[in-house]
Structure formats: structure tokens, C-alpha cells
Coordinates of C-alpha atoms in Angstrom, one line a residue:
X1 CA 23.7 -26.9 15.4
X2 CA 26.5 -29.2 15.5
X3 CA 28.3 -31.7 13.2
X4 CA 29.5 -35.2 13.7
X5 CA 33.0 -35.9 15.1
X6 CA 35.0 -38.5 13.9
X7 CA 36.8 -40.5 16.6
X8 CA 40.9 -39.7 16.6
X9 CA 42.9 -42.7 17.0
X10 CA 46.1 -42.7 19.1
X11 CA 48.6 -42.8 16.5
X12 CA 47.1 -39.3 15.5
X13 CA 47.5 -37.7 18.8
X14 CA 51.0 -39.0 18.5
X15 CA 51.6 -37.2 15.4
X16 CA 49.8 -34.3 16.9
X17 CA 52.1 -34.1 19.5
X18 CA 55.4 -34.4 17.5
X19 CA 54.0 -32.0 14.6
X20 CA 53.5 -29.2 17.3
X21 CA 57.2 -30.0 18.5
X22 CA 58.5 -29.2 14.9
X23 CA 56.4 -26.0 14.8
X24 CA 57.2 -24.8 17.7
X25 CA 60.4 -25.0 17.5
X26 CA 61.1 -27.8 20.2
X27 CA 62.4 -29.9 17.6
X28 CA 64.2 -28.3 14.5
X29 CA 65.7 -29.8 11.3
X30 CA 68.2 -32.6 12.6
X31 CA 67.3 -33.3 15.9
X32 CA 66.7 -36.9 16.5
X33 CA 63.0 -38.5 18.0
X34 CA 64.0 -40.7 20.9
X35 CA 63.7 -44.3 20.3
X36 CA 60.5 -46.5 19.5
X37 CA 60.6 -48.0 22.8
X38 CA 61.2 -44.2 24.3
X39 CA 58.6 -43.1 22.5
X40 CA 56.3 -45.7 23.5
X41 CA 57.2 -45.0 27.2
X42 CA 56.6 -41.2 26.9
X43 CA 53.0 -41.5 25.0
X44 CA 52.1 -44.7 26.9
X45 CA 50.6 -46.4 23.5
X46 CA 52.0 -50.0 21.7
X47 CA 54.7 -50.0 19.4
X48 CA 52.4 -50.9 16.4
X49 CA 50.8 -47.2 16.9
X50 CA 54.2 -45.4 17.5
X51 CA 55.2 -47.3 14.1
X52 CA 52.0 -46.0 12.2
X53 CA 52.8 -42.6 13.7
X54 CA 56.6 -42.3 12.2
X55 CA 55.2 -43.8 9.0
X56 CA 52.7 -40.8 8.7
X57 CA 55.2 -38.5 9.6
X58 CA 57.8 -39.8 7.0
X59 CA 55.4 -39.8 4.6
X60 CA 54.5 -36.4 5.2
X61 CA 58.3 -35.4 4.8
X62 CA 58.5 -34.2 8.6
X63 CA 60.7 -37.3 9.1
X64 CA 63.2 -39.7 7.6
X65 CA 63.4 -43.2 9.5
X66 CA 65.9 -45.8 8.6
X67 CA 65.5 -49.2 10.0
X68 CA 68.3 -50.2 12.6
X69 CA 69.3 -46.2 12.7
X70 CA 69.9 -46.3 16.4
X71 CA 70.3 -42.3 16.4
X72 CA 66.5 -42.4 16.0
X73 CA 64.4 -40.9 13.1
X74 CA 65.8 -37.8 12.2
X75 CA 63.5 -33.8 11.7
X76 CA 63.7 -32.7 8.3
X77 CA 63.7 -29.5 7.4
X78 CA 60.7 -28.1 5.1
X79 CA 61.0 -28.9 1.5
X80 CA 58.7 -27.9 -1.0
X81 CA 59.2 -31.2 -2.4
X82 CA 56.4 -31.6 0.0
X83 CA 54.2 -28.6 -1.1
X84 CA 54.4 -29.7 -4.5
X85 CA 53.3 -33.1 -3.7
X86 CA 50.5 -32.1 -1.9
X87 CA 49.1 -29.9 -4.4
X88 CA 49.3 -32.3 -7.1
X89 CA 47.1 -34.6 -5.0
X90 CA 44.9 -31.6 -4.6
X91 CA 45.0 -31.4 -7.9
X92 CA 44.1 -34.7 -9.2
X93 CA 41.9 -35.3 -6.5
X94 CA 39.6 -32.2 -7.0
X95 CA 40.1 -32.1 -10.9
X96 CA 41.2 -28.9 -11.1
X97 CA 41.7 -27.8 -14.6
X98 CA 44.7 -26.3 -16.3
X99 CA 42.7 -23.1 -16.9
X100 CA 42.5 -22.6 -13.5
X101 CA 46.2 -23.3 -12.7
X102 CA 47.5 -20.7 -15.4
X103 CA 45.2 -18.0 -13.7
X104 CA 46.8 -18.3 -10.4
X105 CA 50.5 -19.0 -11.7
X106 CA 49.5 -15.8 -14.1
X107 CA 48.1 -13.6 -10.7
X108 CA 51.8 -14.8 -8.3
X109 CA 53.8 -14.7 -10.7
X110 CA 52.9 -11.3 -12.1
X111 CA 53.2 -9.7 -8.7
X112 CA 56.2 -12.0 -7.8
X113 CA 57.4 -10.0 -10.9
X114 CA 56.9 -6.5 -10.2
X115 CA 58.2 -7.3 -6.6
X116 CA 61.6 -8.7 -8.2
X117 CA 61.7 -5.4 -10.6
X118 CA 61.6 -3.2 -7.1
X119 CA 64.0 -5.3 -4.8
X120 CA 66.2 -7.2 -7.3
X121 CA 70.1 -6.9 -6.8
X122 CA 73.0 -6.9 -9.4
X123 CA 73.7 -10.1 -8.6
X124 CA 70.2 -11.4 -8.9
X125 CA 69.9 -9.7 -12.3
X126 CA 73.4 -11.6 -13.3
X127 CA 71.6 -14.7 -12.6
X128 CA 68.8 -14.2 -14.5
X129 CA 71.0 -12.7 -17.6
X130 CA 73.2 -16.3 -16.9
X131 CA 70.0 -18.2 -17.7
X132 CA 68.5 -16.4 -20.3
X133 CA 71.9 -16.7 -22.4
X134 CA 71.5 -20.4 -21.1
X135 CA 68.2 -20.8 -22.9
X136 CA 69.0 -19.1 -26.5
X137 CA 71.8 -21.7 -26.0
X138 CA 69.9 -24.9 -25.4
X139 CA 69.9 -27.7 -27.9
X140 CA 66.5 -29.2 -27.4
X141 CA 63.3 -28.9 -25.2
X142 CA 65.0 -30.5 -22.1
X143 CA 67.5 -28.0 -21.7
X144 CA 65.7 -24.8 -22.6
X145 CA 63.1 -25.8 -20.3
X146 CA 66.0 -26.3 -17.5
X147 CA 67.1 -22.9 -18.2
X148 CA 63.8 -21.4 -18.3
X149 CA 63.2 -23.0 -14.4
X150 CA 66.8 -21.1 -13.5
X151 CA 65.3 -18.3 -14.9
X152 CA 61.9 -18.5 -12.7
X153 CA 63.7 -19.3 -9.8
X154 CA 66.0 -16.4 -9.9
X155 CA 63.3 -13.7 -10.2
X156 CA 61.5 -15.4 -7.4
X157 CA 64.7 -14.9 -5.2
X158 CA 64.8 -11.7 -6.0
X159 CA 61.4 -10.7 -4.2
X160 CA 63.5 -11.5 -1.2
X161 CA 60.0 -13.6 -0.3
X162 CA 60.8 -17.3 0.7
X163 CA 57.1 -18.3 0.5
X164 CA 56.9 -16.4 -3.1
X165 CA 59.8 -19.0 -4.0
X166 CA 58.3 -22.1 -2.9
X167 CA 54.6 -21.1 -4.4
X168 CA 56.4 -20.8 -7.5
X169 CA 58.3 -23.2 -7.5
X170 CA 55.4 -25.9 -6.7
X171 CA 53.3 -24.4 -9.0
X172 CA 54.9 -23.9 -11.8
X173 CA 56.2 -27.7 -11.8
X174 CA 52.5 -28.3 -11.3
X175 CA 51.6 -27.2 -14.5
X176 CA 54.2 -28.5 -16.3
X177 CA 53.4 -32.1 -14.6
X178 CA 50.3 -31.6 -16.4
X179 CA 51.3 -30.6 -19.7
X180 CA 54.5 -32.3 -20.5
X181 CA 53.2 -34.7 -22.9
X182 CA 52.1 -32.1 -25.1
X183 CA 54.8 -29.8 -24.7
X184 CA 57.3 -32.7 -25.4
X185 CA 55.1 -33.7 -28.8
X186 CA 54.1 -30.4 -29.9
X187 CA 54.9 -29.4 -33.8
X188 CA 55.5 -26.0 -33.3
X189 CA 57.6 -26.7 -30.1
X190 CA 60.5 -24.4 -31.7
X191 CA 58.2 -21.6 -32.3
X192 CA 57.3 -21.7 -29.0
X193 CA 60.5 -21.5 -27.2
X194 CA 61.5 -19.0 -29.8
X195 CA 58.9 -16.6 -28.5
X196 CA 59.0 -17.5 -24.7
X197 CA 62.6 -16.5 -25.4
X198 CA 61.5 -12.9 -26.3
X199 CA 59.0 -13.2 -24.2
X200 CA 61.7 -13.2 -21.3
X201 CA 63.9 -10.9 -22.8
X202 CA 61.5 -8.3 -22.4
X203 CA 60.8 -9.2 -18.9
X204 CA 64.5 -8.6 -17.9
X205 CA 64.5 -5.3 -19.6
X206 CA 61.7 -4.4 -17.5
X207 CA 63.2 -5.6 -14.3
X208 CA 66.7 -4.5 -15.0
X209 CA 64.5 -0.8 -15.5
X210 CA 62.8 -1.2 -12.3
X211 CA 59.7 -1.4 -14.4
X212 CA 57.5 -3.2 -12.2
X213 CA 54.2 -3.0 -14.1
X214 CA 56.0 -3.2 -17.0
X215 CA 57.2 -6.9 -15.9
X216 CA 53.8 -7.7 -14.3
X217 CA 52.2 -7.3 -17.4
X218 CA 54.7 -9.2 -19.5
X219 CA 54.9 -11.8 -17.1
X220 CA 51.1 -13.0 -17.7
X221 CA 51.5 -12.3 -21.3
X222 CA 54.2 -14.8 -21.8
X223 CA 52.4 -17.7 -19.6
X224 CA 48.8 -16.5 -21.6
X225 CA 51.5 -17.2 -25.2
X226 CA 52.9 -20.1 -24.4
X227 CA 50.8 -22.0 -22.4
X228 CA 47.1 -20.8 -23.7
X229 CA 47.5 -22.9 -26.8
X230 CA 47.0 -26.3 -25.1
X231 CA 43.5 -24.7 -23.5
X232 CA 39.9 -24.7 -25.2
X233 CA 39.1 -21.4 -26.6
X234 CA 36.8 -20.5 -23.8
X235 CA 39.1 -21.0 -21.0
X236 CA 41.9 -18.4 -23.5
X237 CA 39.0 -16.3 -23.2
X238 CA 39.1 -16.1 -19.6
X239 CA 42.5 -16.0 -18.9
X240 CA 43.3 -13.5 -21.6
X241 CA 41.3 -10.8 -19.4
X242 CA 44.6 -11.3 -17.2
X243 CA 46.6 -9.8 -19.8
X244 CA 46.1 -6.5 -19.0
X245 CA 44.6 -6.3 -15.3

């Protein structure tokens, strides 16, 4: 009927407390913790766990202590810096595969798509025309690739959804973090970057027509084309069943 606990330590409770703060509201990006000596006061706990505590915290990108600061460690705001990091952990820690990376970048990003095709603005659709003349521009991988993330990131602004441009964001620099050896050494590397060209000239066809499934459905294609040759055949197999859903 019931499960073992595991016994919190004090430095936990500490973070607890100071977590809640932040999500509540009590504390918000650039407000300052009161001092160690403060904090050990208000907690009633040692220094050693109020410096454990702050190193968790600024680890966890809640926090950012410099030594001698006498301003105290200062609230970040949220980063997905932070989001990103902790799904590649995820991600090396559970071995996820690639395949199943590409399937959930393929399901976001194609409604992330038809979402941009319905709410985009002029000046949204400027940004992504800027970036796709920036990547038939590039001179090598690097920069194309640079381009392409402008791209990404301006059709995720334009679902007017700031957790649709974070996912996207983190997962899609997930995927690459997995794949940029072979993307970096691949032979046909050209021919690839030729096609994701087209690929995303069609896309802003279909979202400069407000041709939400239209862009949905181009969306997967393009990720199935270019990144579906660095999977086995049985995993293209799987994903390729997105194409067209």
C-alpha cells in the first residue's frame, strides 16, 4: 500500500522554500536573496547547508552567485538554456533514440506550423523571408544552418505561443546535438541543404497563404528528408507514417 520515503535533507527544504518564492512570484528575475548569514538566520540551518542550497540553485539556473557580491545572489529569469540542458540529460540518461526525437520535433513542429500559418503577421513573415534569402546565401554548413535556426525561430514566434518557442527551440538543438558529427562529415551535405532549401520555400508559401495544413504537412516532410537519412530503415519506416497524418 505504500512506498518507501527517502529522508529530505535541510538544504532541500531550503531550496524548496526559495523555488516556491520564484514561482510564486515573491521573488522575480533580479531581486537579490538576502545574505548567507541572513539566510542562515531566517531558515535556522549552518552556513555549509545554505551554501549547498545556492549551489543547487545556481546550478539549476534559478540563481547566479558571485563570491564577495555583497548585493547577494541574484533571481534569474527563465532561460531555456535550462530546458535544453535538462532534456539532454534526459536524453543521455534514458537513451532515447533519435527516431524518437524526430517524431516529436515532427508532431510540435507541424502544429507549431499550421498555428504560425493562422496567426503570423507581416512582419513575422519579413523575418522568415530575411532568413530564407539568408540561407540560399550561406557559404558553408555553419552559416546555412544559422540561418535555418532564424528561420525556426521566427515561425515559432509567430504562433504567438512562448512555450511553443522554447519546446522548439530546446528540441530542435537537441537533435542537432546529436547529429552534428554526421551532418558536419556528410558527402552529400550540399544536396541536402539544397533540398531543405526548397523544402522551406514551400513552407513559407504555405504560411504566407494561410495554408495551415498545407505547412503542417510540409513541415514533417522536410525534417522526415533531411534528417531520416542518418536513421535505420525501420525507424524511416515509422516516422514516415508522419508524413501524411
Amino acid at each position: 500500500m505504500f512506498e518507501p520515503v527517502s529522508p529530505v535533507r535541510a538544504y532541500e527544504r531550503v531550496v524548496e522554500q526559495i523555488e516556491e518564492a520564484v514561482f510564486a512570484g515573491r521573488l522575480r528575475p533580479g531581486a537579490r536573496l538576502p545574505s548567507e548569514r541572513d539566510l542562515m538566520t531566517q531558515f535556522g540551518v549552518s552556513r555549509s547547508t545554505v551554501r549547498e542550497a545556492l549551489r543547487v540553485l545556481q546550478s539549476n539556473g534559478m540563481i547566479q552567485s558571485r563570491a564577495g557580491d555583497p548585493r547577494g545572489p541574484e533571481v534569474l529569469p527563465a532561460s531555456p538554456k535550462t530546458l535544453r540542458k535538462s532534456m539532454s540529460r534526459l536524453v543521455r540518461a534514458e537513451s532515447m533514440s533519435l527516431a524518437e526525437l524526430l517524431q516529436f520535433r515532427m508532431l510540435m513542429e507541424g502544429s507549431a506550423y499550421q498555428l504560425a500559418a493562422r496567426l503570423r503577421t507581416e512582419t513575422q513573415l519579413g523575418e522568415m523571408e530575411t532568413a530564407l534569402r539568408d540561407m540560399a546565401d550561406a557559404k558553408g554548413h555553419a552559416a546555412f544552418s544559422d540561418a535555418d535556426v532564424a528561420f525556426h525561430d521566427a515561425v515559432a514566434r509567430a504562433t504567438q505561443n512562448t512555450l511553443i518557442v522554447v519546446c522548439s527551440n530546446v528540441v530542435r538543438g537537441v537533435v542537432l546535438d546529436s547529429i552534428a558529427d554526421s551532418l558536419a562529415n556528410a558527402a552529400d551535405q550540399q544536396a541536402l541543404m539544397s533540398a531543405y532549401l526548397e523544402h522551406h520555400s514551400d513552407v513559407l508559401q504555405a504560411i504566407r497563404d494561410r495554408d495551415g495544413a498545407l505547412a503542417a504537412r510540409l513541415a514533417r516532410q522536410a525534417l522526415y528528408d533531411y534528417y531520416g537519412t542518418f536513421l535505420p530503415q525501420t525507424d524511416r519506416n515509422l516516422l514516415a507514417t508522419l508524413v501524411t497524418s
